[in-house]
XYZ file of C-alpha atoms in Angstrom:
478
model
C 98.892 -12.172 -52.470
C 97.668 -9.655 -49.871
C 94.082 -10.764 -50.482
C 95.042 -14.400 -49.920
C 96.822 -13.604 -46.629
C 93.840 -11.547 -45.438
C 91.494 -14.410 -46.295
C 93.615 -16.935 -44.383
C 93.802 -14.658 -41.321
C 90.027 -14.132 -41.372
C 89.474 -17.866 -41.768
C 91.775 -18.600 -38.830
C 89.956 -16.207 -36.505
C 86.498 -17.311 -37.635
C 87.320 -20.849 -36.509
C 89.228 -19.866 -33.377
C 87.899 -21.758 -30.364
C 87.354 -20.171 -26.988
C 90.303 -20.766 -24.675
C 89.963 -22.077 -21.121
C 92.216 -22.208 -18.075
C 93.425 -25.455 -16.514
C 91.040 -24.874 -13.603
C 88.119 -24.438 -15.971
C 88.988 -27.574 -17.930
C 88.745 -29.584 -14.697
C 85.029 -28.702 -14.749
C 84.468 -29.681 -18.381
C 81.601 -32.151 -18.846
C 82.628 -34.767 -21.382
C 79.779 -37.276 -21.282
C 76.401 -35.871 -20.257
C 73.934 -38.802 -20.182
C 71.238 -38.636 -22.846
C 72.777 -35.697 -24.741
C 72.282 -36.020 -28.519
C 75.491 -36.567 -30.485
C 74.908 -33.507 -32.664
C 75.174 -31.103 -29.721
C 78.745 -29.810 -29.948
C 79.075 -26.751 -27.703
C 81.249 -27.252 -24.624
C 79.704 -27.685 -21.172
C 81.344 -27.021 -17.804
C 79.939 -27.720 -14.361
C 81.117 -27.626 -10.760
C 81.281 -25.651 -7.531
C 82.302 -22.041 -6.914
C 83.117 -20.659 -3.466
C 81.161 -17.713 -2.068
C 80.966 -15.993 1.330
C 78.309 -18.355 2.720
C 79.240 -21.653 1.091
C 79.688 -22.935 -2.437
C 77.354 -22.416 -5.403
C 76.860 -25.125 -8.012
C 76.856 -23.947 -11.615
C 76.691 -25.105 -15.219
C 78.345 -23.031 -17.933
C 77.246 -23.627 -21.512
C 79.284 -22.292 -24.357
C 77.446 -20.329 -27.038
C 76.543 -22.545 -29.963
C 77.689 -19.789 -32.339
C 81.004 -17.906 -31.948
C 81.589 -18.662 -28.247
C 84.957 -16.883 -28.375
C 83.219 -13.512 -28.921
C 79.666 -14.066 -27.623
C 78.505 -12.146 -24.523
C 77.895 -13.905 -21.209
C 74.525 -14.228 -19.457
C 74.279 -15.231 -15.779
C 70.902 -16.878 -15.089
C 69.125 -17.702 -11.854
C 65.538 -18.700 -11.127
C 63.365 -17.184 -8.443
C 61.416 -18.719 -5.597
C 63.006 -17.521 -3.429
C 64.899 -20.787 -3.081
C 64.702 -22.311 -6.592
C 67.484 -23.620 -8.787
C 68.666 -21.953 -11.973
C 68.680 -25.455 -13.429
C 64.903 -25.068 -13.590
C 65.514 -22.522 -16.331
C 68.288 -24.617 -17.852
C 66.249 -27.816 -18.148
C 62.707 -26.508 -18.565
C 62.863 -23.045 -20.104
C 65.734 -21.481 -22.044
C 68.538 -24.043 -21.868
C 69.676 -26.038 -24.920
C 68.217 -29.375 -23.798
C 65.340 -30.780 -21.740
C 64.857 -34.175 -20.073
C 62.146 -36.383 -21.536
C 60.213 -39.334 -20.114
C 62.813 -41.799 -21.448
C 65.633 -40.168 -19.485
C 67.252 -38.639 -22.556
C 67.654 -34.995 -23.498
C 65.694 -33.272 -26.265
C 67.298 -30.258 -27.923
C 65.562 -26.893 -27.575
C 65.452 -24.958 -30.878
C 64.951 -21.696 -28.973
C 67.862 -22.063 -26.545
C 69.276 -18.819 -25.215
C 72.837 -20.060 -25.711
C 72.435 -19.938 -29.491
C 74.367 -16.663 -29.539
C 75.296 -16.154 -25.889
C 77.492 -17.976 -23.410
C 75.322 -18.838 -20.410
C 76.038 -19.762 -16.820
C 73.160 -21.188 -14.773
C 73.503 -21.105 -10.982
C 71.858 -22.802 -8.013
C 71.526 -19.988 -5.526
C 71.182 -19.000 -2.725
C 73.516 -21.546 -1.125
C 71.462 -24.530 -0.002
C 69.529 -24.690 -3.283
C 70.073 -27.788 -5.431
C 73.626 -29.093 -5.086
C 74.914 -25.818 -3.606
C 76.337 -26.203 -0.120
C 75.635 -23.641 2.629
C 77.808 -22.731 5.587
C 76.325 -23.097 9.064
C 73.757 -20.485 10.085
C 73.158 -18.685 6.780
C 70.874 -15.667 7.050
C 68.835 -15.679 3.826
C 68.300 -12.112 2.638
C 68.371 -10.178 -0.627
C 71.596 -8.451 0.402
C 73.218 -11.736 1.410
C 72.276 -13.264 -1.943
C 73.696 -10.243 -3.766
C 77.011 -10.512 -1.914
C 77.291 -14.246 -2.602
C 76.380 -13.821 -6.261
C 78.940 -11.031 -6.594
C 81.547 -13.355 -5.093
C 80.463 -16.123 -7.463
C 80.905 -13.895 -10.503
C 84.304 -12.660 -9.336
C 85.552 -16.221 -8.832
C 83.892 -17.387 -12.047
C 85.804 -14.804 -14.081
C 89.033 -15.899 -12.385
C 88.337 -19.472 -13.492
C 87.214 -18.374 -16.967
C 89.417 -15.318 -17.591
C 88.739 -15.231 -21.354
C 85.138 -14.263 -20.570
C 86.332 -11.014 -19.016
C 86.894 -9.669 -22.511
C 83.214 -9.378 -23.419
C 80.110 -7.798 -21.812
C 78.134 -9.819 -19.295
C 74.483 -9.561 -18.313
C 72.138 -10.908 -15.644
C 68.791 -12.535 -16.295
C 66.024 -14.125 -14.256
C 62.271 -14.028 -13.603
C 59.775 -13.952 -10.739
C 61.706 -13.386 -7.474
C 64.539 -12.444 -9.780
C 62.761 -9.090 -9.523
C 64.642 -8.820 -6.221
C 67.777 -10.826 -7.020
C 68.748 -8.886 -10.143
C 68.416 -5.216 -9.137
C 70.124 -5.873 -5.794
C 72.973 -7.755 -7.507
C 73.229 -5.071 -10.199
C 73.506 -2.448 -7.474
C 76.287 -4.437 -5.815
C 78.151 -4.775 -9.128
C 78.007 -1.018 -9.647
C 79.072 -0.243 -6.088
C 81.859 -2.830 -6.222
C 82.833 -3.440 -9.859
C 84.678 -6.673 -10.661
C 88.065 -5.601 -12.069
C 88.619 -5.910 -15.820
C 85.023 -6.916 -16.570
C 82.238 -5.163 -18.437
C 78.864 -5.395 -16.690
C 76.251 -4.562 -19.319
C 72.968 -4.766 -17.409
C 70.041 -7.161 -16.931
C 66.686 -8.343 -18.218
C 64.068 -9.867 -15.933
C 60.719 -11.483 -16.698
C 57.464 -11.039 -14.745
C 59.306 -9.720 -11.690
C 58.127 -9.248 -8.141
C 58.784 -5.550 -7.536
C 56.449 -4.515 -4.699
C 53.756 -6.549 -2.979
C 50.890 -4.012 -3.139
C 51.433 -3.710 -6.905
C 51.550 -7.500 -7.198
C 48.325 -7.922 -5.235
C 46.488 -5.386 -7.344
C 47.861 -6.898 -10.559
C 46.671 -10.417 -9.776
C 42.999 -9.603 -9.292
C 42.865 -6.813 -11.846
C 44.138 -9.331 -14.412
C 41.456 -11.815 -13.387
C 38.874 -9.087 -13.794
C 40.356 -8.073 -17.144
C 40.077 -11.677 -18.338
C 36.416 -11.537 -17.253
C 36.921 -14.365 -14.801
C 35.185 -12.465 -11.988
C 31.595 -11.200 -11.885
C 31.176 -7.433 -11.843
C 29.335 -7.322 -8.477
C 32.253 -9.105 -6.790
C 34.823 -6.869 -8.460
C 32.857 -3.775 -7.467
C 32.720 -4.985 -3.854
C 36.502 -5.569 -3.846
C 37.166 -2.066 -5.160
C 34.510 -0.321 -3.043
C 35.992 -1.854 0.102
C 39.493 -0.718 -0.944
C 40.826 -4.252 -0.729
C 43.484 -3.702 -3.388
C 44.218 0.006 -3.248
C 47.517 1.338 -2.001
C 49.129 4.681 -1.364
C 52.581 5.900 -2.132
C 54.484 8.099 0.287
C 57.353 9.842 -1.423
C 60.151 11.040 0.802
C 63.579 12.298 -0.140
C 66.363 10.114 1.176
C 69.698 10.335 -0.630
C 67.729 11.594 -3.648
C 65.839 8.294 -3.852
C 62.103 7.688 -3.766
C 61.102 5.722 -0.700
C 57.817 3.858 -0.782
C 56.007 2.875 2.390
C 53.503 0.048 2.570
C 50.254 1.753 3.502
C 46.816 0.733 2.382
C 44.735 3.775 1.474
C 41.188 3.482 2.804
C 41.810 -0.043 4.109
C 41.129 0.357 7.841
C 41.422 -2.601 10.181
C 37.664 -3.132 10.241
C 37.689 -4.034 6.514
C 40.172 -6.903 6.855
C 37.481 -9.513 7.406
C 35.371 -8.228 4.541
C 38.351 -8.193 2.191
C 39.467 -11.657 3.261
C 36.016 -12.947 2.344
C 35.876 -11.128 -0.988
C 39.389 -12.110 -2.054
C 38.651 -15.660 -0.912
C 35.646 -15.714 -3.233
C 37.817 -14.521 -6.127
C 40.419 -17.202 -5.364
C 37.732 -19.866 -5.293
C 36.433 -18.800 -8.706
C 39.965 -18.880 -10.155
C 40.992 -22.133 -8.465
C 40.449 -24.400 -11.522
C 42.893 -22.224 -13.507
C 46.663 -21.876 -13.374
C 47.155 -18.319 -12.053
C 50.619 -18.213 -13.660
C 49.236 -18.901 -17.148
C 45.518 -18.230 -17.128
C 44.762 -19.390 -20.654
C 46.932 -22.512 -20.604
C 45.687 -26.005 -19.724
C 46.399 -26.938 -16.114
C 49.371 -29.235 -15.591
C 49.901 -30.898 -18.939
C 53.332 -31.559 -20.410
C 53.477 -28.251 -22.276
C 52.585 -26.347 -19.122
C 54.769 -28.360 -16.763
C 57.829 -26.098 -16.853
C 58.495 -24.152 -13.673
C 55.706 -25.545 -11.511
C 57.994 -25.969 -8.504
C 59.328 -22.424 -8.754
C 55.808 -21.033 -9.008
C 54.783 -23.097 -5.986
C 57.641 -21.600 -3.962
C 56.713 -18.045 -4.871
C 53.152 -18.905 -3.861
C 54.365 -20.200 -0.476
C 56.513 -17.102 0.118
C 53.619 -14.777 -0.677
C 51.170 -16.781 1.433
C 53.586 -16.786 4.388
C 54.008 -13.008 4.216
C 50.266 -12.427 3.859
C 49.449 -14.719 6.763
C 51.959 -12.971 9.011
C 50.485 -9.606 7.970
C 46.932 -10.671 8.725
C 45.823 -10.861 5.084
C 44.614 -14.444 5.111
C 42.989 -14.650 1.706
C 45.496 -13.043 -0.613
C 46.975 -16.177 -2.124
C 45.522 -19.677 -2.582
C 47.495 -21.807 -0.080
C 46.672 -25.103 -1.790
C 48.387 -24.300 -5.084
C 50.548 -27.372 -5.782
C 53.030 -28.368 -8.475
C 52.565 -31.367 -10.741
C 53.786 -34.586 -9.164
C 55.687 -35.774 -12.233
C 58.991 -34.059 -12.933
C 61.373 -35.260 -15.621
C 63.906 -32.727 -14.364
C 64.069 -34.123 -10.839
C 64.252 -37.695 -12.119
C 67.141 -36.755 -14.386
C 69.070 -34.747 -11.798
C 68.843 -37.478 -9.130
C 70.429 -40.099 -11.398
C 73.883 -41.152 -10.118
C 75.427 -41.158 -13.612
C 74.216 -37.602 -14.217
C 75.533 -36.350 -10.878
C 78.960 -37.868 -11.559
C 79.050 -36.477 -15.105
C 78.342 -32.900 -13.975
C 80.789 -33.145 -11.038
C 78.128 -32.802 -8.355
C 79.546 -35.952 -6.718
C 82.767 -37.923 -7.171
C 81.280 -41.399 -7.404
C 77.890 -43.080 -7.729
C 77.982 -44.278 -4.111
C 77.617 -40.739 -2.726
C 74.491 -39.829 -4.735
C 72.693 -36.733 -3.432
C 69.066 -35.736 -3.216
C 68.091 -32.909 -5.562
C 64.927 -30.900 -5.979
C 64.036 -27.892 -8.095
C 63.456 -25.764 -4.985
C 64.681 -25.883 -1.379
C 62.119 -25.931 1.433
C 64.810 -24.890 3.900
C 65.891 -21.818 1.928
C 62.312 -20.841 1.077
C 61.080 -21.108 4.660
C 64.052 -19.216 6.100
C 64.093 -16.420 3.538
C 63.469 -12.979 5.034
C 59.794 -11.938 5.017
C 60.968 -8.352 5.295
C 62.867 -8.672 2.029
C 60.005 -10.395 0.213
C 57.878 -7.350 1.128
C 60.569 -4.789 0.297
C 59.910 -2.260 -2.494
C 62.437 -2.317 -5.324
C 61.751 1.259 -6.446
C 64.632 2.861 -4.510
C 67.092 0.408 -6.043
C 65.791 1.046 -9.564
C 66.094 4.800 -8.919
C 69.743 4.230 -8.035
C 70.347 2.067 -11.112
C 68.835 4.403 -13.718
C 70.690 7.404 -12.283
C 74.078 5.662 -12.103
C 76.648 7.029 -14.577
C 77.419 3.509 -15.858
C 74.104 3.612 -17.770
C 73.621 -0.153 -17.859
C 70.927 -1.676 -20.078
C 67.790 -2.773 -18.224
C 64.623 -4.440 -19.422
C 61.530 -5.919 -17.827
C 59.619 -8.298 -20.064
C 56.171 -9.392 -18.989
C 53.992 -12.275 -20.144
C 50.467 -10.846 -20.125
C 48.790 -14.193 -19.331
C 50.356 -14.306 -15.850
C 48.241 -13.059 -12.961
C 50.647 -13.650 -10.065
C 53.338 -11.198 -11.152
C 51.021 -9.626 -13.657
C 51.698 -7.066 -16.357
C 49.125 -4.822 -14.661
C 51.166 -4.838 -11.441
C 54.392 -4.180 -13.329
C 52.765 -1.216 -15.040
C 51.802 0.196 -11.634
C 55.472 -0.067 -10.667
C 56.832 1.430 -13.894
C 54.532 4.399 -14.194
C 54.913 5.219 -10.494
C 58.590 5.946 -11.174
C 57.783 9.125 -13.089
C 60.196 8.386 -15.943
C 59.874 10.450 -19.119
C 59.423 8.920 -22.551
C 59.209 10.038 -26.170
C 55.925 9.429 -27.953
C 57.662 7.550 -30.779
C 59.018 5.041 -28.228
C 55.794 4.637 -26.277
C 53.776 1.408 -26.526
C 55.069 0.388 -29.927
C 54.375 -2.982 -31.532
C 57.175 -5.534 -31.661
C 57.011 -8.650 -33.779
C 58.410 -12.135 -34.192
C 58.246 -13.619 -37.685
C 55.958 -10.741 -38.716
C 53.424 -11.594 -35.981
C 52.596 -9.243 -33.135
C 54.506 -10.325 -30.027
C 53.499 -7.520 -27.685
C 54.257 -3.868 -27.027
C 57.433 -2.066 -26.051
C 58.104 1.254 -24.321
C 61.609 2.677 -24.022
C 61.967 5.474 -21.475
C 64.338 8.406 -21.956
C 66.668 6.945 -19.330
C 67.045 3.849 -21.531
C 64.917 1.496 -19.432
C 62.891 -0.855 -21.642
C 59.558 -2.538 -20.921
C 58.221 -5.267 -23.205
C 54.962 -7.149 -22.932
C 54.839 -10.667 -24.374
C 51.335 -11.369 -25.560
C 49.956 -14.759 -24.571
C 52.941 -15.683 -22.405
C 52.619 -16.883 -18.832
C 54.890 -16.374 -15.839
C 57.690 -18.422 -17.431
C 57.987 -16.599 -20.758
C 60.719 -18.801 -22.314
C 58.577 -21.917 -21.840
C 55.212 -20.440 -22.870
C 56.397 -18.224 -25.768
C 59.892 -19.568 -26.618
C 60.346 -17.945 -30.044
C 59.316 -14.533 -28.751
C 61.582 -14.921 -25.710
C 64.605 -15.675 -27.900
C 63.758 -12.736 -30.130
C 63.557 -10.273 -27.251
C 66.831 -11.606 -25.849
C 68.682 -11.079 -29.137
C 67.169 -7.609 -29.510
C 68.313 -6.744 -25.982
C 71.840 -8.037 -26.594
C 72.465 -7.016 -30.195
C 69.749 -4.522 -31.168
C 67.309 -5.004 -34.009
C 68.626 -7.581 -36.444
């Protein structure tokens, strides 16, 4: 009898559905156009107030055990690009096709995790800004903190499980600054577990070095040109370490790069850019602009514009190809500008008030702080690894990307001076018994994983490996 009762109790809890508040149920999406009938996980979408306006979001229940699954908050980079880029082109459960329907993604990140995708900063996508927003990393962190606090109020059941942050590209600024804010101002009754970020922008001198070193490593540049670049100190940098609140402070100084070499370096880097121009710098070994490589083109374009703007203002004219353009065709934008889709996801109330939508916002991108784009993230990471909360942190890096290259990320990581054990240094990790890359876990718990053959957008260029590394991060080796 006892065994029967135990079985019935276990059966009841195994089929228990996640519970939602009345406010959350107002945001439930009940008829997403083009969604296959066999997709059963719940979807919610709507607006959430923040300090500087309202952020548009889509919350997707985990396809397995949503009542106990952890939560992942996802944003894309830019700066100024929508998290729906990731949702509809990278790691979400469905993707628009040329017929206007949605194809299911077998490597969706919400297989075992609840996921909320956001359009931030305010002004991106359907998100609505207040008047006179000052676009900075700190402002984004405060708004995203407010979003999460209000999100947990609307979805209180999610407070009972750990939550994590994830992003890529300019997420290398968004995530550590938001993580810092969450540790300085914890959201009551929640469990912040940490973050994982792909191919992040951490510090511009490291990024610059990484781009051209990767081109050289792929043997895309002739040795005489590479020697000239190095001999003229066009990519070298120095690191000034000062003690300030026990944090390492890095200053942007170019060792051996006097003013008289600017013209020479502009010419040399321009020659390298010209040689690489037929290739996609974000995925060097992938075909340029075909359907398999289409994902994330707008976001990459916006990072390119931000970097070019900073370089131009600094007097480094040749450091990024200004004519890098996204593909013209975008199934995502066509889908998101459909009136029936906008009504279904609660972006608008009726089909008469249809809104424009684009993957990235020119206004946000152009107004974003140059100072913050240039800012080093090392002091923030020093704060995070030394914080008693001991959150989990991982950088994963597609080694086919040259713009936020693995080589640049390694310059960042090894400059931090973190200790490691030899048995956790540069170890193989595999997916389906095939080598996926190499992993190093530092003594402070920080993890670095390379993803072999992946470009800037790892979930779209190596989807199986991306899902594997996510599950390992969340649940350990399984």
